[in-house]
Coordinates of C-alpha atoms and ligand atoms in Angstrom, one line a residue:
X722 CA -50.5 64.9 -45.6
X723 CA -48.1 63.3 -43.1
X724 CA -44.4 63.2 -43.6
X725 CA -42.0 60.7 -42.1
X726 CA -38.3 61.5 -41.9
X727 CA -35.4 59.0 -42.4
X728 CA -32.0 59.1 -44.0
X729 CA -32.0 59.3 -47.8
X730 CA -29.4 56.8 -49.1
X731 CA -30.2 56.7 -52.8
X732 CA -31.8 59.6 -54.7
X733 CA -34.9 59.7 -56.8
X734 CA -38.6 60.8 -56.4
X735 CA -41.2 58.2 -56.8
X736 CA -44.8 57.5 -56.0
X737 CA -46.4 54.1 -55.8
X738 CA -48.1 51.5 -53.6
X739 CA -46.5 50.0 -50.6
X740 CA -45.9 46.3 -50.2
X741 CA -44.6 45.2 -46.8
X742 CA -42.0 42.6 -46.2
X743 CA -43.5 40.1 -43.8
X744 CA -41.7 39.6 -40.5
X745 CA -39.6 36.6 -39.8
X746 CA -41.3 33.6 -38.1
X747 CA -40.3 33.1 -34.5
X748 CA -39.8 29.7 -32.9
X749 CA -43.3 28.3 -32.5
X750 CA -45.0 27.3 -29.2
X751 CA -46.2 23.7 -28.9
X752 CA -50.0 23.1 -29.2
X753 CA -52.0 21.8 -26.3
X754 CA -51.3 18.2 -25.3
X755 CA -55.0 17.3 -25.7
X756 CA -54.8 18.3 -29.3
X757 CA -51.5 16.5 -30.0
X758 CA -52.9 13.3 -28.4
X759 CA -56.2 13.3 -30.3
X760 CA -56.7 10.3 -32.6
X761 CA -55.5 11.0 -36.1
X762 CA -53.4 14.1 -35.1
X763 CA -50.1 12.6 -36.4
X764 CA -51.6 11.4 -39.7
X765 CA -53.5 14.7 -40.3
X766 CA -50.4 16.8 -39.4
X767 CA -48.1 14.7 -41.6
X768 CA -50.5 15.3 -44.5
X769 CA -50.8 19.0 -43.8
X770 CA -47.0 19.3 -43.7
X771 CA -46.7 17.5 -47.1
X772 CA -49.3 19.8 -48.6
X773 CA -47.7 22.9 -47.2
X774 CA -44.3 21.8 -48.5
X775 CA -45.8 21.2 -52.0
X776 CA -47.5 24.6 -52.0
X777 CA -44.3 26.4 -51.0
X778 CA -42.4 24.5 -53.7
X779 CA -44.9 25.4 -56.4
X780 CA -44.8 29.1 -55.4
X781 CA -41.1 29.2 -55.5
X782 CA -40.9 27.4 -58.9
X783 CA -43.4 29.9 -60.3
X784 CA -41.2 32.8 -59.1
X785 CA -38.1 31.1 -60.5
X786 CA -39.7 31.2 -63.9
X787 CA -39.9 35.0 -63.7
X788 CA -36.5 35.6 -62.1
X789 CA -33.1 36.3 -63.7
X790 CA -30.8 33.3 -64.0
X791 CA -29.0 33.9 -60.6
X792 CA -32.3 34.5 -58.8
X793 CA -33.9 31.5 -60.5
X794 CA -31.1 29.2 -59.3
X795 CA -31.6 30.3 -55.7
X796 CA -35.3 29.9 -55.9
X797 CA -35.2 26.5 -57.6
X798 CA -32.8 25.1 -54.9
X799 CA -35.1 26.4 -52.2
X800 CA -38.1 24.8 -53.9
X801 CA -36.4 21.4 -53.9
X802 CA -35.8 21.7 -50.1
X803 CA -39.5 22.4 -49.4
X804 CA -40.4 18.8 -50.3
X805 CA -37.1 17.2 -49.2
X806 CA -37.9 13.7 -47.9
X807 CA -35.3 13.9 -45.1
X808 CA -36.9 17.1 -43.8
X809 CA -40.4 15.6 -43.9
X810 CA -39.4 12.2 -42.5
X811 CA -37.6 13.9 -39.6
X812 CA -40.7 16.1 -38.9
X813 CA -42.9 12.9 -39.1
X814 CA -40.7 11.3 -36.4
X815 CA -41.1 14.3 -34.1
X816 CA -44.9 14.2 -34.6
X817 CA -44.9 10.5 -33.8
X818 CA -42.9 11.3 -30.7
X819 CA -45.7 13.7 -29.5
X820 CA -44.5 17.1 -30.8
X821 CA -47.0 19.6 -32.2
X822 CA -47.2 20.4 -36.0
X823 CA -45.2 23.6 -36.0
X824 CA -42.5 22.6 -33.5
X825 CA -42.1 19.3 -35.4
X826 CA -41.1 21.0 -38.7
X827 CA -39.1 23.7 -36.8
X828 CA -37.0 21.1 -35.0
X829 CA -36.7 18.9 -38.1
X830 CA -35.2 21.8 -39.9
X831 CA -32.8 22.4 -37.1
X832 CA -31.6 18.7 -37.3
X833 CA -31.3 18.7 -41.1
X834 CA -29.5 22.1 -41.2
X835 CA -27.0 20.9 -38.5
X836 CA -26.4 17.7 -40.6
X837 CA -25.8 19.7 -43.8
X838 CA -23.5 22.1 -41.9
X839 CA -21.4 19.3 -40.6
X840 CA -20.9 18.0 -44.2
X841 CA -19.2 21.4 -45.1
X842 CA -18.7 23.0 -48.5
X843 CA -21.7 23.2 -50.9
X844 CA -23.9 21.1 -48.5
X845 CA -23.3 23.5 -45.6
X846 CA -24.4 26.4 -47.8
X847 CA -27.8 24.6 -48.2
X848 CA -28.5 25.0 -44.5
X849 CA -29.8 28.5 -45.2
X850 CA -32.3 27.1 -47.6
X851 CA -33.6 24.7 -44.9
X852 CA -34.3 27.6 -42.6
X853 CA -35.9 29.6 -45.4
X854 CA -38.4 26.8 -46.3
X855 CA -39.1 26.1 -42.6
X856 CA -40.4 29.7 -42.3
X857 CA -42.3 29.4 -45.6
X858 CA -43.9 26.2 -44.6
X859 CA -45.0 27.6 -41.2
X860 CA -46.4 30.7 -42.9
X861 CA -48.3 28.5 -45.3
X862 CA -49.7 26.5 -42.4
X863 CA -50.8 29.7 -40.7
X864 CA -52.2 31.2 -43.9
X865 CA -50.0 34.4 -43.5
X866 CA -47.6 35.9 -46.1
X867 CA -44.3 34.2 -46.4
X868 CA -41.4 36.1 -44.9
X869 CA -39.1 37.9 -47.4
X870 CA -39.8 40.1 -50.4
X871 CA -43.4 39.8 -51.5
X872 CA -44.4 38.4 -54.8
X873 CA -46.1 40.9 -57.1
X874 CA -46.8 41.2 -60.7
X875 CA -46.8 45.0 -60.5
X876 CA -44.4 47.7 -59.3
X877 CA -44.3 48.5 -55.7
X878 CA -42.4 50.3 -53.0
X879 CA -40.9 47.8 -50.6
X880 CA -41.3 48.5 -46.9
X881 CA -39.2 46.5 -44.5
X882 CA -37.7 46.6 -41.1
X883 CA -34.3 45.9 -42.8
X884 CA -33.1 43.6 -45.5
X885 CA -30.8 40.6 -44.8
X886 CA -28.1 40.0 -47.4
X887 CA -30.0 36.9 -48.5
X888 CA -33.2 38.9 -49.3
X889 CA -31.3 40.8 -51.8
X890 CA -30.8 37.8 -54.1
X891 CA -34.3 38.0 -55.3
X892 CA -34.9 41.7 -55.2
X893 CA -36.0 42.7 -58.6
X894 CA -35.4 46.4 -59.4
X895 CA -38.0 46.3 -62.1
X896 CA -40.8 45.5 -59.6
X897 CA -39.3 47.1 -56.5
X898 CA -39.2 50.8 -57.5
X899 CA -38.1 52.2 -54.1
X900 CA -37.1 51.0 -50.7
X901 CA -38.0 52.3 -47.3
X902 CA -36.8 50.7 -44.1
X903 CA -37.6 51.6 -40.5
X904 CA -34.2 50.3 -39.4
X905 CA -30.8 50.0 -41.1
X906 CA -28.1 52.7 -41.2
X907 CA -26.7 54.7 -44.1
X908 CA -23.8 52.3 -44.4
X909 CA -25.9 49.1 -44.0
X910 CA -26.2 46.4 -46.6
X911 CA -29.6 47.7 -47.6
X912 CA -28.2 51.2 -48.4
X913 CA -25.3 49.8 -50.4
X914 CA -27.6 47.5 -52.4
X915 CA -30.1 50.3 -53.1
X916 CA -27.4 52.5 -54.4
X917 CA -26.0 49.7 -56.6
X918 CA -29.5 49.1 -58.0
X919 CA -30.1 52.8 -58.5
X920 CA -33.5 52.8 -56.8
X921 CA -34.6 55.6 -54.4
X922 CA -34.1 54.5 -50.8
X923 CA -34.6 55.8 -47.3
X924 CA -33.4 54.0 -44.2
X925 CA -34.2 54.6 -40.5
X926 CA -37.6 56.0 -41.4
X927 CA -39.2 55.8 -38.0
X928 CA -43.0 55.2 -38.2
X929 CA -42.8 53.5 -41.6
X930 CA -43.7 50.2 -40.1
X931 CA -47.3 51.4 -39.5
X932 CA -48.0 52.4 -43.2
X933 CA -50.8 50.1 -44.3
X934 CA -50.2 47.6 -47.1
X935 CA -51.3 49.1 -50.5
X936 CA -51.2 52.8 -49.5
X937 CA -49.8 55.1 -52.2
X938 CA -46.8 56.9 -50.8
X939 CA -44.2 59.4 -52.2
X940 CA -40.6 58.8 -51.6
X941 CA -37.9 61.4 -52.0
X942 CA -34.6 59.5 -51.7
X943 CA -32.4 62.6 -51.7
X944 CA -34.4 64.4 -49.0
X945 CA -35.0 61.3 -46.9
X946 CA -38.8 62.0 -46.7
X947 CA -41.8 59.8 -47.1
X948 CA -45.3 61.4 -47.7
X949 CA -47.9 58.9 -46.6
X950 CA -50.8 60.9 -48.2
X951 CA -49.3 62.5 -51.3
X952 CA -51.1 65.3 -53.1
X953 CA -50.8 67.1 -56.4
X954 CA -47.4 68.6 -55.5
X955 CA -45.8 65.1 -55.0
X956 CA -47.5 63.7 -58.1
X957 CA -46.1 66.4 -60.2
X958 CA -42.6 66.0 -58.6
X959 CA -42.7 62.3 -59.3
X960 CA -43.8 62.8 -62.9
X961 CA -41.2 65.4 -63.5
X962 CA -38.5 63.1 -62.1
X963 CA -39.6 60.2 -64.3
X964 CA -39.6 62.5 -67.3
X965 CA -36.2 64.2 -66.6
X966 CA -33.5 63.9 -69.2
X967 CA -31.4 60.9 -68.2
X968 CA -28.1 61.8 -66.7
X969 CA -25.5 61.7 -69.5
X970 CA -23.3 58.6 -69.4
X971 CA -20.1 59.3 -67.5
X972 CA -17.4 60.1 -70.1
X973 CA -14.6 58.6 -68.1
X974 CA -13.1 61.9 -67.1
X975 CA -13.8 63.2 -63.5
X976 CA -12.9 66.9 -63.2
X977 CA -13.9 70.1 -61.5
X978 CA -15.2 73.1 -63.4
X979 CA -11.7 74.6 -63.5
X980 CA -10.1 71.4 -64.8
X981 CA -8.7 69.8 -61.6
X982 CA -8.6 66.1 -62.3
X983 CA -10.4 63.8 -59.8
X984 CA -10.3 60.2 -61.1
X985 CA -13.7 58.6 -60.5
X986 CA -13.2 54.9 -59.9
X987 CA -15.5 51.9 -59.1
X988 CA -16.0 49.7 -56.1
X989 CA -16.4 46.1 -57.3
X990 CA -16.9 42.7 -55.8
X991 CA -15.8 40.5 -58.7
X992 CA -15.5 40.1 -62.5
X993 CA -19.2 40.7 -63.3
X994 CA -19.2 43.9 -61.3
X995 CA -16.0 45.0 -63.0
X996 CA -17.5 44.5 -66.4
X997 CA -20.5 46.7 -65.5
X998 CA -18.1 49.3 -64.0
X999 CA -16.0 49.4 -67.2
X1000 CA -19.1 49.8 -69.3
X1001 CA -20.2 52.7 -67.0
X1002 CA -16.9 54.5 -67.8
X1003 CA -15.1 53.9 -64.5
X1004 CA -11.5 55.2 -64.7
X1005 CA -10.4 52.1 -62.9
X1006 CA -11.2 50.2 -59.7
X1007 CA -10.6 52.0 -56.4
X1008 CA -11.7 49.1 -54.3
X1009 CA -11.9 45.4 -55.2
X1010 CA -13.5 43.7 -52.2
X1011 CA -11.7 40.3 -52.4
X1012 CA -14.1 38.8 -49.8
X1013 CA -16.2 37.6 -52.7
X1014 CA -13.7 34.9 -53.3
X1015 CA -13.7 33.8 -49.6
X1016 CA -17.1 34.3 -48.1
X1017 CA -19.4 31.3 -47.6
X1018 CA -16.3 29.0 -47.6
X1019 CA -15.1 26.9 -44.8
X1020 CA -11.6 26.5 -46.3
X1021 CA -9.2 28.9 -47.9
X1022 CA -9.7 29.1 -51.7
X1023 CA -6.8 27.6 -53.6
X1024 CA -4.1 29.6 -55.5
X1025 CA -5.4 28.9 -59.0
X1026 CA -9.0 29.8 -58.0
X1027 CA -7.8 33.1 -56.6
X1028 CA -5.6 33.9 -59.6
X1029 CA -8.6 33.3 -61.9
X1030 CA -11.0 35.4 -59.7
X1031 CA -8.7 38.4 -59.6
X1032 CA -7.7 38.0 -63.2
X1033 CA -11.4 38.3 -64.2
X1034 CA -11.4 41.8 -62.7
X1035 CA -8.0 42.9 -64.1
X1036 CA -9.1 41.8 -67.6
X1037 CA -11.8 44.5 -67.6
X1038 CA -9.3 47.4 -67.0
X1039 CA -6.3 47.0 -69.2
X1040 CA -3.7 49.8 -68.5
X1041 CA -6.0 51.2 -65.8
X1042 CA -5.6 51.3 -62.1
X1043 CA -7.1 48.5 -60.1
X1044 CA -6.7 48.7 -56.3
X1045 CA -7.1 45.3 -54.7
X1046 CA -8.1 45.3 -51.0
X1047 CA -6.7 42.2 -49.3
X1048 CA -9.1 40.0 -47.4
X1049 CA -11.3 42.0 -44.9
X1050 CA -12.7 39.1 -42.8
X1051 CA -14.3 39.5 -39.4
X1052 CA -17.2 41.5 -37.9
X1053 CA -20.1 41.4 -40.4
X1054 CA -17.9 39.2 -42.7
X1055 CA -17.0 36.2 -40.6
X1056 CA -14.9 33.3 -42.0
X1057 CA -14.9 30.0 -40.2
X1058 CA -11.2 29.3 -40.9
X1059 CA -9.9 32.8 -40.0
X1060 CA -12.1 34.6 -37.5
X1061 CA -13.5 33.8 -34.1
X1062 CA -17.3 33.8 -34.1
X1063 CA -17.3 33.9 -30.2
X1064 CA -15.6 37.3 -29.9
X1065 CA -17.8 39.5 -27.8
X1066 CA -17.2 42.6 -29.9
X1067 CA -16.4 41.5 -33.4
X1068 CA -16.2 45.0 -35.0
X1069 CA -13.4 45.7 -32.5
X1070 CA -11.9 42.3 -32.8
X1071 CA -9.4 40.3 -34.9
X1072 CA -10.6 41.5 -38.3
X1073 CA -9.0 42.8 -41.5
X1074 CA -5.2 43.0 -41.5
X1075 CA -5.2 41.8 -37.8
X1076 CA -6.1 38.2 -38.9
X1077 CA -2.6 37.9 -40.3
X1078 CA -1.2 37.6 -36.8
X1079 CA -3.3 34.7 -35.7
X1080 CA -3.4 32.9 -39.0
X1081 CA -0.2 33.9 -40.9
X1082 CA 0.1 32.6 -44.4
X1083 CA -3.4 33.4 -45.7
X1084 CA -2.4 37.0 -46.6
X1085 CA 0.9 36.0 -48.1
X1086 CA -0.8 33.4 -50.3
X1087 CA -3.4 35.9 -51.3
X1088 CA -0.7 38.4 -52.3
X1089 CA 1.1 35.7 -54.3
X1090 CA -2.1 35.0 -56.2
X1091 CA -2.7 38.7 -56.8
X1092 CA 0.8 39.1 -58.1
X1093 CA 0.5 36.1 -60.5
X1094 CA -2.9 37.5 -61.8
X1095 CA -1.4 41.0 -62.2
X1096 CA 1.5 39.6 -64.2
X1097 CA -0.9 38.0 -66.7
X1098 CA -2.8 41.2 -67.3
X1099 CA -2.2 44.8 -68.3
X1100 CA -4.1 46.5 -65.4
X1101 CA -2.0 48.7 -63.1
X1102 CA -2.5 46.6 -60.0
X1103 CA -2.1 48.1 -56.5
X1104 CA -2.9 46.4 -53.2
X1105 CA -4.1 47.8 -49.9
X1106 CA -4.8 46.4 -46.5
X1107 CA -8.0 47.0 -44.5
X1108 CA -8.1 48.0 -40.8
X1109 CA -4.6 49.4 -40.4
X1110 CA -4.2 51.1 -37.0
X1111 CA -0.5 51.7 -36.6
X1112 CA 2.6 52.6 -38.5
X1113 CA 4.1 49.2 -37.6
X1114 CA 1.1 47.4 -39.2
X1115 CA 1.6 49.6 -42.4
X1116 CA 5.3 48.7 -42.4
X1117 CA 4.6 45.0 -42.0
X1118 CA 2.0 45.1 -44.8
X1119 CA 4.4 46.9 -47.1
X1120 CA 7.1 44.3 -46.4
X1121 CA 4.8 41.4 -47.2
X1122 CA 3.8 43.2 -50.5
X1123 CA 7.4 43.7 -51.5
X1124 CA 8.1 40.0 -50.9
X1125 CA 5.2 39.1 -53.1
X1126 CA 6.5 41.4 -55.9
X1127 CA 3.8 44.1 -55.4
X1128 CA 5.7 47.2 -54.5
X1129 CA 2.7 49.6 -55.0
X1130 CA 1.1 49.0 -51.6
X1131 CA -1.2 51.2 -49.7
X1132 CA -3.5 51.2 -46.7
X1133 CA -7.1 51.9 -45.9
X1134 CA -7.6 54.6 -43.4
X1135 CA -10.8 53.5 -41.5
X1136 CA -9.6 53.5 -37.9
X1137 CA -9.3 56.9 -36.3
X1138 CA -5.7 56.2 -35.0
X1139 CA -4.6 55.9 -38.6
X1140 CA -6.1 59.3 -39.5
X1141 CA -4.7 61.1 -36.4
X1142 CA -1.2 59.6 -37.0
X1143 CA -1.4 59.7 -40.8
X1144 CA 2.0 61.4 -41.1
X1145 CA 3.8 58.3 -39.7
X1146 CA 1.2 55.6 -40.7
X1147 CA 1.4 56.6 -44.4
X1148 CA 5.2 56.9 -44.5
X1149 CA 5.8 53.2 -45.4
X1150 CA 3.2 53.1 -48.2
X1151 CA 2.6 54.6 -51.6
X1152 CA -1.1 55.7 -51.1
X1153 CA -4.1 55.6 -48.8
X1154 CA -7.8 55.1 -49.3
X1155 CA -10.3 56.3 -46.7
X1156 CA -13.0 53.8 -45.8
X1157 CA -15.6 56.2 -44.6
X1158 CA -18.1 53.5 -43.6
X1159 CA -15.8 52.1 -40.9
X1160 CA -14.1 55.4 -40.2
X1161 CA -17.6 56.8 -39.3
X1162 CA -18.6 53.8 -37.1
X1163 CA -15.3 53.9 -35.2
X1164 CA -15.2 57.7 -34.9
X1165 CA -18.7 57.9 -33.6
X1166 CA -18.5 54.5 -31.7
X1167 CA -21.8 53.6 -33.5
X1168 CA -22.3 50.2 -35.1
X1169 CA -22.8 50.8 -38.8
X1170 CA -25.7 48.3 -38.9
X1171 CA -27.8 49.8 -36.1
X1172 CA -30.8 52.0 -37.0
X1173 CA -31.1 53.6 -33.6
X1174 CA -27.5 55.0 -34.1
X1175 CA -27.9 56.1 -37.7
X1176 CA -27.9 59.8 -36.9
X1177 CA -24.5 59.3 -35.4
X1178 CA -23.4 57.0 -38.1
X1179 CA -23.4 59.6 -40.8
X1180 CA -20.3 60.5 -42.8
X1181 CA -21.4 64.1 -42.8
X1182 CA -20.5 64.2 -39.1
X1183 CA -18.0 67.1 -38.8
X1184 CA -15.8 64.8 -36.6
X1185 CA -15.5 62.4 -39.5
X1186 CA -14.7 65.2 -42.0
X1187 CA -12.1 66.5 -39.6
X1188 CA -10.4 63.1 -39.6
X1189 CA -10.4 63.1 -43.4
X1190 CA -8.8 66.6 -43.3
X1191 CA -6.2 65.3 -40.9
X1192 CA -5.4 62.3 -43.1
X1193 CA -4.8 64.6 -46.1
X1194 CA -2.5 66.9 -44.1
X1195 CA -0.8 63.9 -42.5
X1196 CA -0.1 62.5 -46.0
X1197 CA 1.5 65.8 -47.0
X1198 CA 3.8 65.6 -44.0
X1199 CA 4.6 62.0 -44.7
X1200 CA 5.6 62.9 -48.2
X1201 CA 7.7 66.0 -47.5
X1202 CA 9.9 64.0 -45.1
X1203 CA 10.6 61.0 -47.3
X1204 CA 9.7 61.4 -51.0
X1205 CA 6.4 61.8 -52.9
X1206 CA 3.2 62.7 -51.1
X1207 CA 1.0 59.5 -50.9
X1208 CA -2.3 60.4 -52.6
X1209 CA -5.4 59.9 -50.5
X1210 CA -8.6 58.7 -52.1
X1211 CA -12.0 57.8 -50.6
X1212 CA -13.7 54.4 -51.3
X1213 CA -16.4 54.4 -48.7
X1214 CA -20.1 55.1 -49.5
X1215 CA -19.5 58.8 -48.8
X1216 CA -17.9 59.1 -52.3
X1217 CA -21.2 58.1 -53.9
X1218 CA -23.1 61.1 -52.4
X1219 CA -22.6 63.8 -55.0
X1220 CA -22.8 66.7 -52.5
X1221 CA -20.4 65.0 -50.1
X1222 CA -18.1 64.1 -53.0
X1223 CA -17.7 67.8 -53.7
X1224 CA -16.8 68.3 -50.0
X1225 CA -14.2 65.5 -50.1
X1226 CA -12.6 67.0 -53.2
X1227 CA -12.5 70.3 -51.3
X1228 CA -10.7 68.6 -48.5
X1229 CA -8.0 67.6 -50.9
X1230 CA -9.1 64.0 -51.7
X1231 CA -7.3 62.9 -54.9
X1232 CA -9.7 60.3 -56.2
X1233 CA -13.2 58.9 -55.4
X1234 CA -14.3 55.3 -55.7
X1235 CA -18.0 54.3 -55.7
X1236 CA -20.7 52.0 -57.0
X1237 CA -20.7 52.3 -60.8
X1238 CA -24.2 53.8 -60.8
X1239 CA -23.0 56.8 -58.9
X1240 CA -20.3 57.7 -61.4
X1241 CA -22.5 59.8 -63.7
X1242 CA -24.3 61.9 -61.0
X1243 CA -21.0 62.5 -59.1
X1244 CA -19.2 63.5 -62.3
X1245 CA -22.1 65.8 -63.3
X1246 CA -22.2 67.7 -59.9
X1247 CA -18.4 67.9 -59.6
X1248 CA -18.2 69.5 -63.0
X1249 CA -20.3 72.5 -61.8
X1250 CA -17.8 73.6 -59.0
X1251 CA -14.3 74.9 -59.1
X1252 CA -11.7 73.6 -56.7
X1253 CA -11.8 76.8 -54.8
X1254 CA -15.6 76.6 -54.5
X1255 CA -15.3 72.9 -53.3
X1256 CA -12.7 74.0 -50.7
X1257 CA -15.2 76.7 -49.5
X1258 CA -17.9 74.1 -49.2
X1259 CA -15.6 71.8 -47.3
X1260 CA -14.9 74.6 -44.8
X1261 CA -18.7 75.2 -44.4
X1262 CA -19.2 71.5 -43.7
X1263 CA -16.3 71.3 -41.3
X1264 CA -17.6 74.3 -39.3
X1265 CA -21.2 73.1 -39.2
X1266 CA -22.6 72.2 -35.8
X1267 CA -23.7 68.7 -36.9
X1268 CA -24.3 66.5 -40.0
X1269 CA -27.7 67.9 -40.8
X1270 CA -26.4 71.5 -40.8
X1271 CA -23.4 70.4 -42.9
X1272 CA -25.5 68.6 -45.4
X1273 CA -28.1 71.5 -45.7
X1274 CA -25.4 74.2 -46.0
X1275 CA -23.6 72.3 -48.8
X1276 CA -26.7 71.2 -50.7
X1277 CA -28.2 74.7 -50.8
X1278 CA -25.0 75.9 -52.5
X1279 CA -25.3 73.3 -55.2
X1280 CA -28.5 74.0 -57.2
X1281 CA -27.5 71.4 -59.8
X1282 CA -28.6 68.7 -57.2
X1283 CA -32.2 69.8 -57.3
X1284 CA -32.2 70.2 -61.1
X1285 CA -31.0 66.6 -61.5
X1286 CA -33.2 65.3 -58.7
X1287 CA -30.2 64.1 -56.7
Ligands
PEP2062 C1 -15.3 51.3 -45.6 O1 -15.2 50.9 -44.5 O2 -15.7 52.5 -45.9 C2 -15.1 50.4 -46.8 C3 -15.0 50.8 -48.0 O3 -14.9 49.1 -46.5 P1 -16.2 48.1 -46.2 O4 -17.5 48.8 -46.5 O5 -16.0 46.9 -47.1 O6 -16.0 47.7 -44.8
MG2063 MG1 -14.3 49.0 -44.1

């Protein structure tokens, strides 16, 4: 039996056949001139293109019938584009001008996408569909599988290099029973999605790309291991996992064994998420990512639209805490009207709160919309700013919030300078929430999207834990000098790892915010340790030589993890 090692990002033990995600299609080479100039080439090629477009459209329509309403909309829109007359006419002109079959459709798609982009708004969003059908048409012409998630009537383990955010629209967790990627880091989109769907997942599994299609493999999402020739032991483990008593529903009361309250909150990206989080027992919202209202737009959303979007979240949590994070544009979340796509180093660029300097007004208008929505609902609304680096920025943000009538303001600690200087950076605000995803990438100088750096990009890194400890002690100092101690929560992915959640509580973290699916497992594990035990485990992790030693030391002291298959 051969075992591959990656980083487990979503627990669960499962055995099943592998289906591979076909690679993206690269820009095609032109065919030989003698072929292109042969009599009948243009007519034959035009007919082949038409047929390929129809076949692609038919395949997409068939999938739309099986998909949920949101996925069906995406697939139906893409199907229409596959037979779009402008796309085919433009390709026909390129063929007539002497281009080969594949370059003709490739370049036609470029032209049509540019035209749609220039129209802006809804039309600009269709440009992605044009690129998608272009790849599908070329795959059809070549007789190879279409790029993207494979179609399958039966369950499978998806093997991919990494998933693009667009791939996730059609990922059906009923068919895709586990996810293994050879790239991607623990804070990547893939990892966040897998946790939200509750399917076992492993990222950065080097060697996974060579597992043949159809092979039965065993995935242990907690251990981060893939067995490529599973035996009886793995079969029994997978069966036992499938038959385990389901984790009790979270009862809405996060606590340690000795009764120390640790509110368990949800990370949400809009009203629908908030509804699911409320149903899962979340004690409130610890992170509302307001980008959902802005992304994919080329103009700022209007006041009423924003009020309605935020209100849809507040309505789900009457009398409960909802922490709204103001717009975090930039880096992997570019916005044409706010961020500069030509920055050489966008993660270190004008992103998060920093965009307020170059484009003042967007943040103040967002705060006004949040305040109006808050006034219309009973949720206890708080606001926090992303990417705060200095005490001056914290002061400026708090002042803007006061003007908007939102006195309960806080900051995210995701830049090491804010952690190191927490005693002064937290003084102007009422609370802090540590974004461990960005704090890890900036502490380790390791891009959170990059697989080769995933060992560095791990929130178990003792350096990251040390910064969390410093933030908590800085908050205590900020409080003793000028009033109450600002509570420090965590809303990065680290909070969703039940073992790391115990360490965070032991470090003095006051609340944990996570994807709704993680609430029950985190609550179940937290309830087995006293605060003193959690503090002891935090010390173990802080003193470990590296992240693997920290993880192993803490996990081996928490037998409940194995019992629950976490
Ligand atoms: C974080 O950085 O940990 C965080 C919660 O923010 P995001 O993942 O949205 O950057
Ligand atoms: Mg962040």
